[in-house]
PDB file of C-alpha atoms in Angstrom:
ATOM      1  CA  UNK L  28     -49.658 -64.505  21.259  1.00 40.00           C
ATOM      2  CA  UNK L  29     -48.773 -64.967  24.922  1.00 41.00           C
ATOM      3  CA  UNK L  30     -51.691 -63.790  27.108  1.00 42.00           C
ATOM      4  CA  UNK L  31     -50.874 -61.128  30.028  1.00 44.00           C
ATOM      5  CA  UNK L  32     -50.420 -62.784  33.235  1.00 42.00           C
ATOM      6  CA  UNK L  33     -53.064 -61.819  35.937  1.00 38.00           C
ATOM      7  CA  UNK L  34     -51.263 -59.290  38.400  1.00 42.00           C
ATOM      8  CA  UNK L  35     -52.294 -58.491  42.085  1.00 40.00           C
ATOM      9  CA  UNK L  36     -53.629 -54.582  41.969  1.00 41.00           C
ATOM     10  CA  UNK L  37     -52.664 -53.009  45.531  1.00 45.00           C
ATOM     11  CA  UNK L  38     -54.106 -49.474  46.200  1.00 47.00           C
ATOM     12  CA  UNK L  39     -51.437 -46.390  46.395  1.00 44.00           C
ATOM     13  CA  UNK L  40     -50.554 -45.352  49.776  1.00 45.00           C
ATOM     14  CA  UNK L  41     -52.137 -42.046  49.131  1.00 42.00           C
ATOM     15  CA  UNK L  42     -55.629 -44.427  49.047  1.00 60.00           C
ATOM     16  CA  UNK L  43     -54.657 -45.900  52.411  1.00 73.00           C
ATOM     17  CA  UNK L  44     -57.287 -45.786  55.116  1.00 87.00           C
ATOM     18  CA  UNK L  45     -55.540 -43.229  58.092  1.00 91.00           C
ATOM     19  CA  UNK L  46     -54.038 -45.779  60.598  1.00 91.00           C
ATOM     20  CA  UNK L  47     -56.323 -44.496  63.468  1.00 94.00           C
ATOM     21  CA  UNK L  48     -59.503 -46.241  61.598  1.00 97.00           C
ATOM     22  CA  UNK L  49     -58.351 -49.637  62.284  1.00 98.00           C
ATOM     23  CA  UNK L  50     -59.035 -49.589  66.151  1.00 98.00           C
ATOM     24  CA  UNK L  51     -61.847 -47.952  66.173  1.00 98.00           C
ATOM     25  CA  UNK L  52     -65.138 -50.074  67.268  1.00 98.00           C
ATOM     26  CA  UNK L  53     -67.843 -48.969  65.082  1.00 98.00           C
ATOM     27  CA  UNK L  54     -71.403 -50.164  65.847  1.00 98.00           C
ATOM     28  CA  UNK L  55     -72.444 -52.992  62.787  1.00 98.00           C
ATOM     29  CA  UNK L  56     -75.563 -55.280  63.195  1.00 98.00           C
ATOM     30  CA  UNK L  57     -76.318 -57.989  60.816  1.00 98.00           C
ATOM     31  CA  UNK L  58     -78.363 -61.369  61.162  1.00 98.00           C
ATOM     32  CA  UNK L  59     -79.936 -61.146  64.697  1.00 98.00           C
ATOM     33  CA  UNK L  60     -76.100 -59.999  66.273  1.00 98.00           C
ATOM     34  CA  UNK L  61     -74.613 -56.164  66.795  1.00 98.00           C
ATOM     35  CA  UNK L  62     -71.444 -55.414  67.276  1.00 98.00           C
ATOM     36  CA  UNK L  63     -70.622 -52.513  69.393  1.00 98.00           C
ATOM     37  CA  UNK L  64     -67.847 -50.726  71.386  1.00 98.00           C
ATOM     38  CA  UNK L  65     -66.446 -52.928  74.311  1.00 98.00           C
ATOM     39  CA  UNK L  66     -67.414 -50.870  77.424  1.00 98.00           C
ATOM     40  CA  UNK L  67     -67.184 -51.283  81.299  1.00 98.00           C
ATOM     41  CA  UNK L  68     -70.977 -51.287  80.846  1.00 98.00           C
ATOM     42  CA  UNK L  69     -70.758 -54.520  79.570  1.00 98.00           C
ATOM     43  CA  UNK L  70     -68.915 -56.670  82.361  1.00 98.00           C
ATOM     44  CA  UNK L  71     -72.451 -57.462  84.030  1.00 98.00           C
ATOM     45  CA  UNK L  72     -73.380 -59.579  81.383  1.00 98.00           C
ATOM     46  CA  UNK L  73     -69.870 -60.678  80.255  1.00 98.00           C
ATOM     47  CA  UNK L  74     -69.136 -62.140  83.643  1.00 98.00           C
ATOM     48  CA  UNK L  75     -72.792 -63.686  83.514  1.00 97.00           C
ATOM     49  CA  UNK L  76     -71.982 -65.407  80.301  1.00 97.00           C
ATOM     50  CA  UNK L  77     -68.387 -66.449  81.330  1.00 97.00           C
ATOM     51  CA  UNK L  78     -69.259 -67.881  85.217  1.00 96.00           C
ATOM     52  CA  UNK L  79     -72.346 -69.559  83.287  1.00 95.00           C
ATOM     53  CA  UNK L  80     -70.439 -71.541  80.869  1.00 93.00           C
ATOM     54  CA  UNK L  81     -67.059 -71.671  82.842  1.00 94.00           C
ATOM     55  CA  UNK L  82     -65.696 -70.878  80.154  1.00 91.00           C
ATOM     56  CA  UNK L  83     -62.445 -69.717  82.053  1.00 90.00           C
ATOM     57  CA  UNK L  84     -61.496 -73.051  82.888  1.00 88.00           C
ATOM     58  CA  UNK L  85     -60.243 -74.197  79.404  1.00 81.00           C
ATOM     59  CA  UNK L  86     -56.431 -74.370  80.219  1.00 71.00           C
ATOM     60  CA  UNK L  87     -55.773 -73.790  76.388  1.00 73.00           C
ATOM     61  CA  UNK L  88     -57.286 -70.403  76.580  1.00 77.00           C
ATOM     62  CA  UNK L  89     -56.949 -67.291  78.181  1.00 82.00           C
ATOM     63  CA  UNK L  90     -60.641 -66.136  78.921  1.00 92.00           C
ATOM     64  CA  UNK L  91     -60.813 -63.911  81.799  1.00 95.00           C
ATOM     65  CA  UNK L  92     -63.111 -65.128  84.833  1.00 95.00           C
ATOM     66  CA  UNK L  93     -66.159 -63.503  85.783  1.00 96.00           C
ATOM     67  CA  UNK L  94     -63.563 -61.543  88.905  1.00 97.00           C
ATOM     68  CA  UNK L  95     -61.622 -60.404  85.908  1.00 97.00           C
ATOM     69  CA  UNK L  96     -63.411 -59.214  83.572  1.00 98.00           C
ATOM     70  CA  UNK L  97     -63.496 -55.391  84.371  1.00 98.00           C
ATOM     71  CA  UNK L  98     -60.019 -55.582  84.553  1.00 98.00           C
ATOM     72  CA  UNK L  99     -59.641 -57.318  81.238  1.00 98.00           C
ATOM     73  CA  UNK L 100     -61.969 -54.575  79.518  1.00 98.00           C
ATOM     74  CA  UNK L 101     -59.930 -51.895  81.001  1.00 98.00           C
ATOM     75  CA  UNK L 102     -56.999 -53.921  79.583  1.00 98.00           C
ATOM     76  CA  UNK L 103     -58.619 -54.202  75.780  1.00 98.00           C
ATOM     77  CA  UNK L 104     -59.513 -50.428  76.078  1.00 98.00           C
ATOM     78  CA  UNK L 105     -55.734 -49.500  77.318  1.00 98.00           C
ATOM     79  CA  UNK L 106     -54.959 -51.576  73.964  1.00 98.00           C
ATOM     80  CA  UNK L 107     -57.367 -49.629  71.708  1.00 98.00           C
ATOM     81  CA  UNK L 108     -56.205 -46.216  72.844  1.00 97.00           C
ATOM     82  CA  UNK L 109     -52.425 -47.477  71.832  1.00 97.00           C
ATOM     83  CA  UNK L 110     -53.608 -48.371  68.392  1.00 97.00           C
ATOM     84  CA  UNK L 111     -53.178 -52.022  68.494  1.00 97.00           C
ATOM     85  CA  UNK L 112     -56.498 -53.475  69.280  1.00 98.00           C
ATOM     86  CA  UNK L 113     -60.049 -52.353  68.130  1.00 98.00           C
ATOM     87  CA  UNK L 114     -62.662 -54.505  70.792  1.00 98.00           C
ATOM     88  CA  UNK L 115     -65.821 -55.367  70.519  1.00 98.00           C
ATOM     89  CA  UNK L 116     -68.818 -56.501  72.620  1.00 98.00           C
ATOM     90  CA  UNK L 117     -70.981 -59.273  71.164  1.00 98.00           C
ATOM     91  CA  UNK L 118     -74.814 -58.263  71.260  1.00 98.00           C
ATOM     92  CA  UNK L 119     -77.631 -60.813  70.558  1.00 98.00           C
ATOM     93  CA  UNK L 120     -80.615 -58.268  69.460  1.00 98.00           C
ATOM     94  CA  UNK L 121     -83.133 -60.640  70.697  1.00 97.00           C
ATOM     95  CA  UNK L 122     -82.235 -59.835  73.872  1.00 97.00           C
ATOM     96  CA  UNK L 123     -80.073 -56.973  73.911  1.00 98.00           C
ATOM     97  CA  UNK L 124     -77.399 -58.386  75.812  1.00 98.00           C
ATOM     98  CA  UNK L 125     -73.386 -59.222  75.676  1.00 98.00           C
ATOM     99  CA  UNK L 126     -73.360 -62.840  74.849  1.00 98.00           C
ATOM    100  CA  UNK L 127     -69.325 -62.567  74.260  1.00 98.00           C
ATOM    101  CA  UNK L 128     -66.587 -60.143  72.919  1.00 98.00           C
ATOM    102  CA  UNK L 129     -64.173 -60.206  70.071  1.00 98.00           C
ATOM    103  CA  UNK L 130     -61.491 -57.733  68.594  1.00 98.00           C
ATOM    104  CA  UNK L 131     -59.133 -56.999  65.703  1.00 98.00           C
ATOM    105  CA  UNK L 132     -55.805 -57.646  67.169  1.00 97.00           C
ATOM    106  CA  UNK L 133     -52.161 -57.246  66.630  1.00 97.00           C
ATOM    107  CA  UNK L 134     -53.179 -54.479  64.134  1.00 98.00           C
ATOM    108  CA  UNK L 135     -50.812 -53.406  61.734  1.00 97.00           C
ATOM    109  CA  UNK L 136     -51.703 -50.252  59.985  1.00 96.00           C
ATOM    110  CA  UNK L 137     -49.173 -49.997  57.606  1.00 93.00           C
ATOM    111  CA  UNK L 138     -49.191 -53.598  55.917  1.00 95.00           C
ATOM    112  CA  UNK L 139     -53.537 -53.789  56.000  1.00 96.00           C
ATOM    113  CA  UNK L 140     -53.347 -56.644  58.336  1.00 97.00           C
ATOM    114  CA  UNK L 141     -55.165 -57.245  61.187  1.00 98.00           C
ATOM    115  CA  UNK L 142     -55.759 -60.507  63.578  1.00 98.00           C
ATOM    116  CA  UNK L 143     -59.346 -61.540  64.813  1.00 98.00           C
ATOM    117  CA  UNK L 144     -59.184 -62.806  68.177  1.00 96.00           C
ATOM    118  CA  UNK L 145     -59.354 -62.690  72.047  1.00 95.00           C
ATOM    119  CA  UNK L 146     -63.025 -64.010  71.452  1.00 96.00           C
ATOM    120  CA  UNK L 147     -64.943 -65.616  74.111  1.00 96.00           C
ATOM    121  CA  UNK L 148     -68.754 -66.577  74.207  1.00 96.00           C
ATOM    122  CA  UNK L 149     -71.639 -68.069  76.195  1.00 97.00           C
ATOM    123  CA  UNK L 150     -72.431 -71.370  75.877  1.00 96.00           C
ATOM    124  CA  UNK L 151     -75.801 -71.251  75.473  1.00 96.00           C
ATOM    125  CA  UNK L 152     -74.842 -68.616  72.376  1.00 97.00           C
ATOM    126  CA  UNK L 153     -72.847 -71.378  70.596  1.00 95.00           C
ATOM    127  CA  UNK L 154     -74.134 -73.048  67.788  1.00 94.00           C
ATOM    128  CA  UNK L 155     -77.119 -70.613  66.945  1.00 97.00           C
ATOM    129  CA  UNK L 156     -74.860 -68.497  64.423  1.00 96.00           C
ATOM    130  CA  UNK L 157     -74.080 -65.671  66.852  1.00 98.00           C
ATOM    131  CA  UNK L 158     -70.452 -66.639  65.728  1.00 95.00           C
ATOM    132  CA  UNK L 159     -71.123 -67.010  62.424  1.00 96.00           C
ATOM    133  CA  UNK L 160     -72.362 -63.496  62.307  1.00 98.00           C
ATOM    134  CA  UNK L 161     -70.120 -61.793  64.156  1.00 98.00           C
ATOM    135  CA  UNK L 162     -67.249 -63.229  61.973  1.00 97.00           C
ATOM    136  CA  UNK L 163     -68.832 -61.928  59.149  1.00 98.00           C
ATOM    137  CA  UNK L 164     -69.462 -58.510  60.096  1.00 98.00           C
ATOM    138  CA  UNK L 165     -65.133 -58.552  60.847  1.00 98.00           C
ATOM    139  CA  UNK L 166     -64.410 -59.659  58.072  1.00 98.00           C
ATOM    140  CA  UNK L 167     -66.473 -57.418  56.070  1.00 98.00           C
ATOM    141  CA  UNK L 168     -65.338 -54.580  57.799  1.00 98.00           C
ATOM    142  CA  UNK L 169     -61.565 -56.194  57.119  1.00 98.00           C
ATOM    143  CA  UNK L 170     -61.882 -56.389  53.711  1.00 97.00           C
ATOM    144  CA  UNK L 171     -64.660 -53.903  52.454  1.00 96.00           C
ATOM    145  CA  UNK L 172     -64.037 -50.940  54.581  1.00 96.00           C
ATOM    146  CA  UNK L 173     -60.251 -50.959  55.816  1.00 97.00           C
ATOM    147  CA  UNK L 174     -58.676 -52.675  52.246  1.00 96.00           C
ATOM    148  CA  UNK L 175     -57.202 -55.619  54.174  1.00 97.00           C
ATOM    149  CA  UNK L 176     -54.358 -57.511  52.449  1.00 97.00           C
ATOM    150  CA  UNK L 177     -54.696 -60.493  55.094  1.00 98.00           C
ATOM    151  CA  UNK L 178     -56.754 -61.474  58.194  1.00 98.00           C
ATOM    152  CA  UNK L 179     -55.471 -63.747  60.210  1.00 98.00           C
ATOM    153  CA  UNK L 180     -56.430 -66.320  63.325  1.00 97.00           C
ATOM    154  CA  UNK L 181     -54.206 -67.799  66.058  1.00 96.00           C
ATOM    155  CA  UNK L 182     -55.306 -70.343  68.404  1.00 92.00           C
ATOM    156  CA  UNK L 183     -53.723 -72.780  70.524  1.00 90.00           C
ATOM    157  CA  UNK L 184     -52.101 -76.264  69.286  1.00 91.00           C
ATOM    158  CA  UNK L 185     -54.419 -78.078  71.811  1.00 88.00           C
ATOM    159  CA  UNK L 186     -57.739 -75.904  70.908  1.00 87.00           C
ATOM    160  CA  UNK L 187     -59.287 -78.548  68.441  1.00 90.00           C
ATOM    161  CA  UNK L 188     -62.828 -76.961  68.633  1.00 86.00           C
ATOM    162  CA  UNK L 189     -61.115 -73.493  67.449  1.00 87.00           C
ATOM    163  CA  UNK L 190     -59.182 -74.761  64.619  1.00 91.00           C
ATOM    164  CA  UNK L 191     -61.847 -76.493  63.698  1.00 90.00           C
ATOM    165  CA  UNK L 192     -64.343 -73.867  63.565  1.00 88.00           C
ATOM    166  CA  UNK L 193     -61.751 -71.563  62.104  1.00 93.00           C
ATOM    167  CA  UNK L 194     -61.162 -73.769  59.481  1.00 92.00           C
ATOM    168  CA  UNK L 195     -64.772 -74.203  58.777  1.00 89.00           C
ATOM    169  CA  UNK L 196     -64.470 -70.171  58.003  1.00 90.00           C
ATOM    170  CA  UNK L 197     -62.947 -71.124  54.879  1.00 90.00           C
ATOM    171  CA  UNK L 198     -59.059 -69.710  56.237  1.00 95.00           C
ATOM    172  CA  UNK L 199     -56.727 -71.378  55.300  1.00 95.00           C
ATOM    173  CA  UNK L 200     -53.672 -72.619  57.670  1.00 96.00           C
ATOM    174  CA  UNK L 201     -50.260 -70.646  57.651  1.00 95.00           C
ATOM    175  CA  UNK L 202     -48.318 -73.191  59.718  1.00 96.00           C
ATOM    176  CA  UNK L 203     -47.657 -73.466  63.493  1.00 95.00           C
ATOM    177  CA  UNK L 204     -44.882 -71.355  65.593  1.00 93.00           C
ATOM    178  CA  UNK L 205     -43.555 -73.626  68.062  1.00 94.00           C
ATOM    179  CA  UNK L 206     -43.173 -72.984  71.769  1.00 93.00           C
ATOM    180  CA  UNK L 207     -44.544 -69.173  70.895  1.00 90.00           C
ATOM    181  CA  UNK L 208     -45.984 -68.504  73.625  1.00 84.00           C
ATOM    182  CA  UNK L 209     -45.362 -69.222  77.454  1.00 85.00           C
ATOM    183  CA  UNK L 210     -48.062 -69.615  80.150  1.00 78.00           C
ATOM    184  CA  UNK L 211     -47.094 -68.283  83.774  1.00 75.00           C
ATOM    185  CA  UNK L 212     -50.116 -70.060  85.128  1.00 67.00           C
ATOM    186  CA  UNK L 213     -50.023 -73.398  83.790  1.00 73.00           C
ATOM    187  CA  UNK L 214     -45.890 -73.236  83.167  1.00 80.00           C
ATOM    188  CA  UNK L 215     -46.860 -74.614  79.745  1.00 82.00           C
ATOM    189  CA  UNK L 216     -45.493 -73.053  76.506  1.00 89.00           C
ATOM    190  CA  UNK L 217     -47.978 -72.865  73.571  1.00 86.00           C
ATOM    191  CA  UNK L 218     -47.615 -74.224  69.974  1.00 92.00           C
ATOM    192  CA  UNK L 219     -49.853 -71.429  68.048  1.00 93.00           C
ATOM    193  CA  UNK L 220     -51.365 -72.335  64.921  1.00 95.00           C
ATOM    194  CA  UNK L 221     -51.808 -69.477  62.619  1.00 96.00           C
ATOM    195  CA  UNK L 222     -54.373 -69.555  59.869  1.00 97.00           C
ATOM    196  CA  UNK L 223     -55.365 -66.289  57.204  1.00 98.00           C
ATOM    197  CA  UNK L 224     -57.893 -65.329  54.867  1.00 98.00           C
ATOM    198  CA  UNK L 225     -56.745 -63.351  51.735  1.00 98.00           C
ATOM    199  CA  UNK L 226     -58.946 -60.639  49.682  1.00 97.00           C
ATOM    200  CA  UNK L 227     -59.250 -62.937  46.822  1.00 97.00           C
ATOM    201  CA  UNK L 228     -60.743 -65.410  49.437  1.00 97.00           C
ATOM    202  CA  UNK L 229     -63.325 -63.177  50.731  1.00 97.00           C
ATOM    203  CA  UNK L 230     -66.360 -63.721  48.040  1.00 97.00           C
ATOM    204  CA  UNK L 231     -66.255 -67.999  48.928  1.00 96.00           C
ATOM    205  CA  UNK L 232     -66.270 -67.177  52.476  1.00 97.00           C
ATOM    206  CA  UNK L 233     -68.513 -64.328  52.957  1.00 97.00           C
ATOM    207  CA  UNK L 234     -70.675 -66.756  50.638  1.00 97.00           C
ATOM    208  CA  UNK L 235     -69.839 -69.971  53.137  1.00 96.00           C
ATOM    209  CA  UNK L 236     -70.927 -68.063  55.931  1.00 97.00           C
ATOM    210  CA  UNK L 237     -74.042 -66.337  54.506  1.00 97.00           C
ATOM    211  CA  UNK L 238     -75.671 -69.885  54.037  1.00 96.00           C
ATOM    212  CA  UNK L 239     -74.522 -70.962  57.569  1.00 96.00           C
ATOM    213  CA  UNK L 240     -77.076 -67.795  58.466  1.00 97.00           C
ATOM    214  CA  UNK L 241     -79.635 -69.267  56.546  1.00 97.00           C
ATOM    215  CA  UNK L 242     -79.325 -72.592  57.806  1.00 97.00           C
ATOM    216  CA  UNK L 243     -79.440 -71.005  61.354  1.00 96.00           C
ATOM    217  CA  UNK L 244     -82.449 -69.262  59.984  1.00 97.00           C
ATOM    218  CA  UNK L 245     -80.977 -66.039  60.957  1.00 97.00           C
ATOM    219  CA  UNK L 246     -81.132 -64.457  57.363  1.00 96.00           C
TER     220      UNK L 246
END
């Protein structure tokens, strides 16, 4: 006897979560890193951590300077309040202080998909697992709380150290839209590279990135 095919279970849209949910910020703290609600309060340090590391300067991203970045808050915020983006500042509890930002993106309510993105952080954050952790308390939220069918990750052609890392997430890559994007200030148009992480996918990564904690001694 033939056995029954394995079939993909998708909740009613009477279980949806209420479109609204998705850009909200909610506070979430795990492994030495909160995330909390992207406020003006946070520019001091966000321009600190950005004029620090120069991080503006990378022509293949668009980082706000340390002159920018109340305007770019008040930008994310204007983006939250339209229901498309849901930011978040990046705390390191050890100090209490914005070390970067991050934010579900390009939300779409109706499919359960959201884009993590527009993330920037100090240099002297990388490589401790303040990225690690903050990716995992998205995701989570993503998958366990707002029933995500997909999560995915853009990032520029030319950013090797970002498809790197978010390959090293465990997503896995889409494909690349040519000339998607154009750049008034460099006059370059950008080849995007999108990657995605399914449901299905979610145990092996949260897993993945659990024992990059550990390894950071964070958990």
């Amino acid at each position: 006897m033939a056995h029954d095919q394995p079939k993909l279970v998708v909740m009613s849209h009477s279980s949806l979560i209420p479109a609204a949910e998705f850009a909200l910020a909610p506070t979430m703290e795990y492994a030495g890193v909160r995330l909390e609600q992207l406020a003006p309060s946070h520019a001091p340090d966000l321009a600190e951590a950005v004029a620090a590391g120069r991080l503006d300067e990378a022509w293949f991203a668009t980082t706000p300077s340390a002159q920018q970045m109340n305007a770019n808050i008040a930008q994310r915020l204007a983006s939250q309040a339209a229901g498309t983006m849901a930011p978040f500042a990046i705390i390191d509890t050890s100090t209490d202080k914005a070390v970067g930002a991050t934010t579900y993106l390009n939300i779409d309510a109706a499919n359960r998909r959201v884009e993590i993105g527009s993330t920037f952080l100090a240099v002297a954050a990388q490589g401790t697992g303040i990225n690690a952790a903050a990716k995992f308390l998205l995701l989570r939220r993503a998958f366990e709380e707002l029933g995500c069918y997909s999560v995915a990750f853009c990032t520029h052609w030319h950013n090797e150290a970002s498809r790197a890392a978010i390959a090293r997430l465990g997503a896995r890559q889409d494909g690349v839209l040519r000339n998607h994007k154009y750049d008034p200030v460099t006059g370059t148009l950008r080849d995007t590279v999108v990657f995605s992480i399914l449901p299905h996918e979610w145990p092996a990564v949260r897993t993945q990135l659990e024992a990059r904690l550990r390894r950071h001694g964070r958990i």
